[in-house]
CSV table of C-alpha atoms and ligand atoms in Angstrom, one decimal:
chain,number,residue,atom,x,y,z
Z,1,MET,CA,114.1,94.4,59.6
Z,2,ASP,CA,111.7,95.5,62.2
Z,3,THR,CA,112.6,93.4,65.2
Z,4,LEU,CA,115.8,91.5,65.4
Z,5,ARG,CA,115.0,87.9,67.0
Z,6,VAL,CA,117.7,86.7,69.2
Z,7,GLY,CA,118.4,83.1,70.3
Z,8,VAL,CA,120.8,82.8,73.4
Z,9,ILE,CA,122.7,79.6,74.3
Z,10,GLY,CA,124.0,79.5,77.8
Z,11,THR,CA,121.8,81.0,80.5
Z,12,GLY,CA,124.3,81.0,83.3
Z,13,GLY,CA,125.9,84.1,84.8
Z,14,ILE,CA,126.7,86.0,81.7
Z,15,GLY,CA,124.0,84.5,79.4
Z,16,ALA,CA,121.1,85.5,81.7
Z,17,ALA,CA,122.7,88.8,82.0
Z,18,HIS,CA,122.8,89.5,78.4
Z,19,VAL,CA,119.2,88.1,77.9
Z,20,ARG,CA,118.4,91.1,80.2
Z,21,ARG,CA,120.7,93.5,78.3
Z,22,VAL,CA,118.9,92.7,75.1
Z,23,ALA,CA,115.5,93.7,76.8
Z,24,GLU,CA,117.0,96.8,78.7
Z,25,PHE,CA,119.5,98.3,76.2
Z,26,ALA,CA,119.2,97.1,72.5
Z,27,VAL,CA,116.5,98.8,70.4
Z,28,GLY,CA,114.2,96.8,68.1
Z,29,ALA,CA,115.4,93.5,69.5
Z,30,THR,CA,113.8,90.5,71.5
Z,31,VAL,CA,114.9,87.3,72.9
Z,32,THR,CA,112.7,84.6,71.3
Z,33,ALA,CA,114.5,81.3,72.4
Z,34,VAL,CA,117.0,80.2,74.9
Z,35,ASN,CA,118.8,77.1,75.4
Z,36,ASP,CA,121.1,75.5,78.2
Z,37,VAL,CA,121.8,72.0,79.4
Z,38,ASN,CA,120.6,73.3,82.7
Z,39,GLU,CA,117.0,73.1,81.9
Z,40,PRO,CA,115.3,74.6,85.1
Z,41,VAL,CA,117.4,77.5,84.8
Z,42,ALA,CA,116.9,78.1,81.2
Z,43,THR,CA,113.2,77.7,81.4
Z,44,LYS,CA,113.2,80.4,84.3
Z,45,VAL,CA,115.2,82.9,82.1
Z,46,ALA,CA,113.0,82.3,79.2
Z,47,GLU,CA,110.0,82.9,81.2
Z,48,SER,CA,111.5,86.2,82.3
Z,49,CYS,CA,111.6,87.5,78.7
Z,50,GLY,CA,108.4,85.7,77.2
Z,51,ALA,CA,110.9,83.5,74.9
Z,52,ARG,CA,110.6,79.7,74.6
Z,53,PHE,CA,113.1,77.1,75.9
Z,54,GLU,CA,114.6,75.1,73.3
Z,55,LYS,CA,116.2,71.8,74.1
Z,56,ASP,CA,118.4,71.4,71.2
Z,57,PRO,CA,121.1,74.1,70.6
Z,58,HIS,CA,121.4,73.4,66.9
Z,59,ALA,CA,117.5,73.6,66.5
Z,60,LEU,CA,117.7,76.9,68.3
Z,61,ILE,CA,120.3,78.1,65.7
Z,62,ASN,CA,118.5,77.0,62.7
Z,63,ALA,CA,115.0,78.0,64.0
Z,64,LYS,CA,112.9,80.4,61.9
Z,65,ASP,CA,112.2,82.7,64.7
Z,66,VAL,CA,115.9,83.3,65.4
Z,67,ASP,CA,117.6,85.8,63.3
Z,68,ALA,CA,120.9,86.1,65.3
Z,69,VAL,CA,122.4,84.2,68.2
Z,70,ILE,CA,124.3,85.0,71.5
Z,71,ILE,CA,126.8,82.1,72.6
Z,72,ALA,CA,127.3,82.3,76.3
Z,73,SER,CA,127.7,78.5,77.1
Z,74,TRP,CA,130.9,76.8,78.3
Z,75,ASP,CA,134.1,77.7,76.6
Z,76,ARG,CA,134.4,74.1,75.1
Z,77,THR,CA,131.0,74.3,73.2
Z,78,HIS,CA,131.8,77.7,71.4
Z,79,GLU,CA,133.5,76.4,68.4
Z,80,GLU,CA,130.8,73.7,67.7
Z,81,PHE,CA,128.0,76.5,67.8
Z,82,ALA,CA,129.9,79.3,66.2
Z,83,LEU,CA,130.6,76.9,63.2
Z,84,ALA,CA,126.8,76.0,63.1
Z,85,CYS,CA,125.8,79.7,63.1
Z,86,ILE,CA,128.1,80.5,60.2
Z,87,ALA,CA,126.7,77.4,58.4
Z,88,ALA,CA,123.2,78.6,59.0
Z,89,LYS,CA,124.2,82.1,57.9
Z,90,LYS,CA,123.3,83.6,61.0
Z,91,TYR,CA,125.1,86.5,63.0
Z,92,VAL,CA,126.5,85.5,66.2
Z,93,LEU,CA,127.9,87.2,69.2
Z,94,CYS,CA,130.4,84.6,70.7
Z,95,GLU,CA,131.6,85.0,74.3
Z,96,LYS,CA,135.2,84.8,74.7
Z,97,PRO,CA,137.3,82.4,74.2
Z,98,LEU,CA,136.2,82.1,70.6
Z,99,ALA,CA,137.6,78.3,70.9
Z,100,THR,CA,139.5,76.5,73.3
Z,101,SER,CA,142.5,76.4,70.9
Z,102,SER,CA,143.9,78.5,68.3
Z,103,GLU,CA,143.1,75.6,65.9
Z,104,GLY,CA,139.7,75.8,66.7
Z,105,CYS,CA,139.5,79.6,66.2
Z,106,ARG,CA,141.3,78.9,62.8
Z,107,ASN,CA,138.3,76.4,61.9
Z,108,ILE,CA,136.1,79.4,62.4
Z,109,MET,CA,138.0,81.8,60.4
Z,110,ASP,CA,138.2,79.3,57.4
Z,111,ALA,CA,134.2,78.7,57.7
Z,112,GLU,CA,133.7,82.4,57.7
Z,113,ILE,CA,136.0,83.1,54.9
Z,114,LYS,CA,134.6,80.2,52.9
Z,115,GLY,CA,131.1,81.6,53.4
Z,116,GLY,CA,132.2,85.0,52.0
Z,117,ARG,CA,131.3,87.1,54.6
Z,118,ARG,CA,131.6,88.0,58.2
Z,119,TYR,CA,128.9,86.7,60.6
Z,120,LEU,CA,130.7,86.5,63.9
Z,121,ASP,CA,131.8,89.0,66.7
Z,122,VAL,CA,133.8,87.8,69.8
Z,123,GLY,CA,132.7,89.2,73.1
Z,124,PHE,CA,135.8,91.2,73.9
Z,125,MET,CA,133.6,93.8,75.6
Z,126,ARG,CA,136.5,96.0,76.9
Z,127,ARG,CA,136.6,97.5,73.4
Z,128,ASN,CA,133.1,99.0,74.3
Z,129,ASP,CA,134.4,100.3,77.7
Z,130,ARG,CA,134.3,104.2,77.4
Z,131,TRP,CA,137.8,104.6,79.3
Z,132,TYR,CA,139.5,101.9,77.0
Z,133,ARG,CA,138.0,103.9,74.1
Z,134,GLN,CA,139.4,107.0,75.4
Z,135,LEU,CA,142.8,105.4,75.4
Z,136,LYS,CA,142.3,104.2,72.0
Z,137,GLU,CA,141.1,107.7,70.7
Z,138,ALA,CA,144.2,109.5,72.5
Z,139,VAL,CA,146.7,106.8,70.5
Z,140,ASP,CA,144.9,106.9,67.3
Z,141,SER,CA,144.9,110.8,67.4
Z,142,GLY,CA,148.8,110.8,67.3
Z,143,GLU,CA,148.7,113.5,70.2
Z,144,ILE,CA,150.7,111.3,72.7
Z,145,GLY,CA,153.4,110.4,69.9
Z,146,ARG,CA,154.2,106.8,69.2
Z,147,PRO,CA,153.6,104.3,71.7
Z,148,LEU,CA,156.7,102.7,73.5
Z,149,MET,CA,155.3,100.9,76.4
Z,150,ILE,CA,152.2,99.4,77.9
Z,151,HIS,CA,152.0,98.3,81.8
Z,152,ALA,CA,148.7,96.5,82.4
Z,153,GLN,CA,147.3,94.6,85.3
Z,154,HIS,CA,144.4,92.5,85.8
Z,155,ARG,CA,143.7,91.5,89.5
Z,156,ASN,CA,140.6,89.6,90.7
Z,157,LYS,CA,139.6,89.3,94.3
Z,158,ALA,CA,139.7,85.5,94.2
Z,159,PRO,CA,138.7,82.9,91.5
Z,160,GLN,CA,135.0,82.3,90.9
Z,161,GLY,CA,133.2,79.1,89.7
Z,162,GLU,CA,135.2,76.7,87.8
Z,163,LYS,CA,138.2,75.6,89.6
Z,164,HIS,CA,141.2,77.9,88.2
Z,165,THR,CA,144.3,76.6,86.9
Z,166,THR,CA,147.5,78.1,86.1
Z,167,GLU,CA,146.7,77.6,82.3
Z,168,MET,CA,143.2,79.0,82.6
Z,169,SER,CA,144.8,82.2,84.1
Z,170,ALA,CA,147.2,82.6,81.3
Z,171,GLN,CA,144.7,81.8,78.7
Z,172,ALA,CA,141.1,82.5,79.7
Z,173,SER,CA,141.6,85.5,81.9
Z,174,LEU,CA,144.6,87.2,80.2
Z,175,VAL,CA,142.6,86.8,76.8
Z,176,HIS,CA,141.3,90.3,77.5
Z,177,GLU,CA,144.6,91.8,77.8
Z,178,PHE,CA,145.9,90.1,74.7
Z,179,ASP,CA,143.0,91.4,72.8
Z,180,ILE,CA,142.5,94.9,74.2
Z,181,CYS,CA,146.4,95.8,73.9
Z,182,ARG,CA,146.8,94.8,70.2
Z,183,TRP,CA,143.3,96.9,69.6
Z,184,LEU,CA,144.9,99.8,71.4
Z,185,LEU,CA,148.2,99.7,69.2
Z,186,ASP,CA,147.0,98.3,65.9
Z,187,ASP,CA,149.8,96.1,66.2
Z,188,GLU,CA,150.6,92.3,66.2
Z,189,TYR,CA,152.8,90.5,68.8
Z,190,GLU,CA,156.2,89.3,67.8
Z,191,SER,CA,157.4,87.4,71.1
Z,192,ILE,CA,155.9,86.4,74.5
Z,193,GLN,CA,157.5,85.3,77.6
Z,194,LEU,CA,155.9,84.2,81.0
Z,195,VAL,CA,157.3,84.3,84.3
Z,196,HIS,CA,156.1,84.3,87.8
Z,197,PRO,CA,157.1,85.2,91.3
Z,198,ARG,CA,156.5,82.5,94.2
Z,199,SER,CA,152.8,81.7,94.2
Z,200,SER,CA,150.6,83.4,96.7
Z,201,LYS,CA,149.5,81.2,99.7
Z,202,ASN,CA,146.0,82.1,98.8
Z,203,ALA,CA,146.1,80.2,95.4
Z,204,ASP,CA,144.9,76.6,95.0
Z,205,PRO,CA,147.6,74.2,94.6
Z,206,ASP,CA,146.9,73.9,90.7
Z,207,LEU,CA,147.3,77.7,90.2
Z,208,ILE,CA,150.5,79.6,90.1
Z,209,ASP,CA,149.3,82.9,91.0
Z,210,PRO,CA,150.3,85.8,89.9
Z,211,GLN,CA,151.9,85.6,86.6
Z,212,ILE,CA,153.5,88.2,84.5
Z,213,VAL,CA,153.7,88.2,80.6
Z,214,TYR,CA,156.1,90.2,78.5
Z,215,LEU,CA,155.3,91.1,74.9
Z,216,THR,CA,157.3,92.8,72.1
Z,217,THR,CA,155.3,93.9,69.1
Z,218,ARG,CA,156.1,94.0,65.4
Z,219,ASN,CA,156.5,98.0,65.9
Z,220,GLY,CA,158.9,97.6,68.8
Z,221,VAL,CA,156.3,98.3,71.6
Z,222,ARG,CA,157.0,96.4,75.1
Z,223,LEU,CA,154.3,95.4,77.3
Z,224,ASP,CA,154.1,94.0,80.7
Z,225,LEU,CA,150.8,92.4,81.9
Z,226,GLU,CA,150.1,91.2,85.4
Z,227,MET,CA,147.6,88.6,86.0
Z,228,PHE,CA,146.6,88.1,89.8
Z,229,MET,CA,143.5,85.9,90.2
Z,230,ASN,CA,144.0,86.1,94.3
Z,231,GLY,CA,144.4,89.8,94.5
Z,232,TRP,CA,142.0,89.9,97.6
Z,233,TYR,CA,141.3,93.5,97.9
Z,234,GLY,CA,138.9,93.7,94.8
Z,235,TYR,CA,138.8,93.8,91.1
Z,236,ASP,CA,141.3,96.1,89.8
Z,237,VAL,CA,142.1,96.5,86.0
Z,238,GLN,CA,144.8,99.0,85.2
Z,239,CYS,CA,146.2,100.0,81.7
Z,240,GLU,CA,148.9,102.5,80.9
Z,241,VAL,CA,150.1,103.4,77.4
Z,242,VAL,CA,153.5,105.2,77.8
Z,243,ALA,CA,154.3,107.1,74.4
Z,244,GLU,CA,156.8,109.6,73.4
Z,245,ASN,CA,155.2,112.9,74.1
Z,246,ALA,CA,152.4,111.8,76.9
Z,247,SER,CA,151.3,108.9,78.8
Z,248,VAL,CA,147.7,108.0,79.0
Z,249,ARG,CA,146.0,105.4,81.6
Z,250,LEU,CA,142.7,104.2,82.7
Z,251,PRO,CA,141.1,106.2,85.6
Z,252,ASP,CA,140.5,104.6,88.9
Z,253,PRO,CA,136.7,104.1,89.8
Z,254,ALA,CA,134.7,107.3,90.1
Z,255,ASN,CA,133.3,106.7,93.4
Z,256,ILE,CA,132.7,109.3,96.4
Z,257,ILE,CA,135.7,109.9,98.6
Z,258,TRP,CA,135.3,108.8,102.2
Z,259,ARG,CA,137.5,110.1,105.2
Z,260,LYS,CA,136.9,107.7,108.0
Z,261,ASN,CA,138.8,106.1,110.8
Z,262,GLY,CA,141.8,108.0,109.9
Z,263,MET,CA,141.7,106.9,106.4
Z,264,CYS,CA,140.8,108.5,103.2
Z,265,GLY,CA,139.8,106.7,100.0
Z,266,TYR,CA,136.9,105.4,97.7
Z,267,ALA,CA,135.4,101.9,96.9
Z,268,ILE,CA,136.7,99.9,94.1
Z,269,TYR,CA,134.8,97.4,92.2
Z,270,PRO,CA,134.0,94.1,93.8
Z,271,GLY,CA,134.2,92.0,90.2
Z,272,TRP,CA,134.1,92.3,86.3
Z,273,ALA,CA,130.4,92.3,86.2
Z,274,GLU,CA,130.2,95.9,88.0
Z,275,ARG,CA,133.6,97.1,86.5
Z,276,PHE,CA,132.3,96.3,83.1
Z,277,ALA,CA,128.6,96.7,83.5
Z,278,ASP,CA,128.3,99.8,81.0
Z,279,ALA,CA,130.6,97.9,78.5
Z,280,TYR,CA,128.6,94.9,78.4
Z,281,ALA,CA,125.3,97.0,77.8
Z,282,ALA,CA,127.0,99.1,75.2
Z,283,GLU,CA,128.4,95.8,73.6
Z,284,ILE,CA,124.8,94.3,73.3
Z,285,LYS,CA,123.2,97.7,72.3
Z,286,GLU,CA,125.8,98.0,69.5
Z,287,TRP,CA,125.8,94.4,68.1
Z,288,VAL,CA,122.0,94.6,67.9
Z,289,ALA,CA,122.3,97.8,65.8
Z,290,ASN,CA,125.2,96.7,63.7
Z,291,VAL,CA,123.4,93.2,63.0
Z,292,LYS,CA,120.2,95.0,61.9
Z,293,ALA,CA,122.2,97.1,59.7
Z,294,GLY,CA,123.9,93.9,58.3
Z,295,LYS,CA,127.4,94.6,59.6
Z,296,CYS,CA,130.0,93.1,62.0
Z,297,CYS,CA,131.8,96.0,63.7
Z,298,GLY,CA,133.3,94.2,66.8
Z,299,ALA,CA,136.3,91.8,67.5
Z,300,SER,CA,136.6,89.3,64.6
Z,301,ALA,CA,137.6,85.7,64.5
Z,302,TRP,CA,141.1,86.8,63.5
Z,303,ASP,CA,141.1,88.7,66.8
Z,304,GLY,CA,139.8,85.5,68.5
Z,305,TYR,CA,142.6,83.7,67.1
Z,306,MET,CA,145.4,86.0,67.7
Z,307,ALA,CA,144.2,86.2,71.6
Z,308,SER,CA,143.9,82.3,71.8
Z,309,LEU,CA,147.5,82.0,69.9
Z,310,SER,CA,148.8,84.4,72.8
Z,311,GLY,CA,147.5,82.5,75.4
Z,312,GLU,CA,148.9,79.1,74.1
Z,313,LEU,CA,152.3,80.8,73.4
Z,314,ALA,CA,152.4,82.1,77.0
Z,315,THR,CA,151.6,78.7,78.6
Z,316,ARG,CA,154.5,77.2,76.4
Z,317,SER,CA,156.9,80.0,77.6
Z,318,ARG,CA,156.1,78.9,81.2
Z,319,LEU,CA,156.5,75.2,80.4
Z,320,GLU,CA,159.9,76.1,78.7
Z,321,GLY,CA,160.8,77.9,82.0
Z,322,GLY,CA,160.0,81.5,80.9
Z,323,ALA,CA,161.6,81.1,77.6
Z,324,ILE,CA,161.1,84.0,75.1
Z,325,VAL,CA,158.9,82.4,72.4
Z,326,LYS,CA,158.4,83.8,69.1
Z,327,PHE,CA,154.9,84.1,67.3
Z,328,PRO,CA,154.5,82.4,64.1
Z,329,ASP,CA,154.8,84.6,61.0
Z,330,VAL,CA,150.9,84.6,60.5
Z,331,LYS,CA,149.3,87.1,58.4
Z,332,LYS,CA,145.9,88.4,58.8
Z,333,PRO,CA,143.7,87.5,56.0
Z,334,ASP,CA,142.3,90.0,53.6
Z,335,PHE,CA,139.0,89.1,54.5
Z,336,TYR,CA,139.4,90.7,58.0
Z,337,LYS,CA,141.3,93.7,57.0
N,401,NAP,P1,128.3,79.7,83.6
N,401,NAP,O1,127.6,80.6,84.8
N,401,NAP,O2,129.0,78.4,84.4
N,401,NAP,O3,127.2,79.7,82.6
N,401,NAP,C1,127.4,78.7,81.5
N,401,NAP,C2,126.0,78.1,81.2
N,401,NAP,O4,126.2,77.3,80.0
N,401,NAP,C3,125.8,77.1,82.3
N,401,NAP,O5,124.3,77.2,82.6
N,401,NAP,C4,126.0,75.7,81.8
N,401,NAP,O6,125.1,74.6,82.3
N,401,NAP,C5,125.7,76.0,80.3
N,401,NAP,N1,126.1,75.0,79.5
N,401,NAP,C6,127.2,74.2,79.4
N,401,NAP,N2,127.3,73.3,78.5
N,401,NAP,C7,126.3,73.5,77.6
N,401,NAP,C8,125.9,73.0,76.5
N,401,NAP,N3,126.5,72.1,75.8
N,401,NAP,N4,124.8,73.7,75.8
N,401,NAP,C9,124.1,74.8,76.4
N,401,NAP,N5,124.7,75.2,77.6
N,401,NAP,C10,125.6,74.9,78.1
N,401,NAP,O7,129.4,80.4,82.9
N,401,NAP,P2,129.5,82.0,82.8
N,401,NAP,O8,130.4,82.8,83.6
N,401,NAP,O9,128.1,82.5,82.5
N,401,NAP,O10,130.3,81.9,81.4
N,401,NAP,C11,129.8,81.6,80.1
N,401,NAP,C12,130.8,81.7,79.0
N,401,NAP,O11,130.8,83.4,79.0
N,401,NAP,C13,132.1,81.4,79.1
N,401,NAP,O12,132.6,80.9,77.8
N,401,NAP,C14,132.9,82.4,79.8
N,401,NAP,O13,134.3,82.3,79.4
N,401,NAP,C15,132.3,83.6,79.1
N,401,NAP,N6,132.5,84.9,80.1
N,401,NAP,C16,132.9,86.0,79.5
N,401,NAP,C17,133.0,87.1,80.1
N,401,NAP,C18,133.5,88.2,79.6
N,401,NAP,O14,134.0,89.1,80.5
N,401,NAP,N7,133.3,88.7,78.4
N,401,NAP,C19,132.8,87.2,81.6
N,401,NAP,C20,132.3,85.9,82.0
N,401,NAP,C21,132.0,84.8,81.3
N,401,NAP,P3,125.3,74.2,83.9
N,401,NAP,O15,124.5,75.0,84.8
N,401,NAP,O16,124.7,72.8,83.9
N,401,NAP,O17,126.7,74.3,84.2
């Protein structure tokens, strides 16, 4: 394949950025068609990259000038569009969450298994972050010994866009932690518990914030994950893997050190787009290269399913007053091994 022709559904914040990334970072790919319910914005994005605007997302998926699709529209549209891509036998990079329920993710897995081959990657771009990759290399090398604990934290300055609820925080935002920790450990979760302190006065009445999730894995690792949407001071993602012989953790931002007004310090990131800019670029670059080689190498529909299930069970735990909830005994299909 000389040039991979990409169609993009959803040209809001991340969709428009992915369109730019295809032009800037991918080798041998071009965006040929874009779709969004917001026609004026999508038309502008189309003009910016020489693509055409396609009013019907299903027509885009089935178009002759589209070889592969990026889904970056609202969460609740992902399942429908992912299923349509699989039916059309087109490679697809679907933004997280794969679907708004674990049942929806299962539908996608079933369709892919029935189709006999993988077409879908989920946009869990932390797997493309150089620092998370270094953590993974350290774990996989065995040099640190067997992992025992993970301490992780995901703090936002303040929620943006759509009104943020308690459930969204535990499902849409923590979904990244659920995925990356499974990936780091190459292990599955066994139980989950969600607890919370009193809520910050900065949080909306519909949002309990922060929330803390405790997980255990089948291999006996314990994790504590903090999700704090109204952290106020900036965007701060931390992760430490504590193992038998060593502990490894993400670095703080590599920024120049200021000494001013009796203080010493460095700037931290204002948001996820800045913190993970390189990871998104790598994600798009690698996805294009893999699709051109006929491969899917990113997070799979199974990973999307496990992340969704974790969010649902976390919410169940909260509704049951912080009860410890067991994961069902689901087995990874051979198809995804
Ligand atoms: P956004 O700025 O609101 O953009 C979403 C776009 O999709 C909007 O332009 C929206 O139209 C459009 N849309 C809604 N329904 C549609 C439909 N049926 N068909 C086509 N387009 C439709 O949101 P965003 O921040 O870019 O998020 C988009 C997706 O990416 C979400 O699923 C989100 O969870 C995911 N995301 C992932 C990450 C990550 O870290 N991987 C980060 C951010 C977002 P309107 O303008 O009319 O609303």
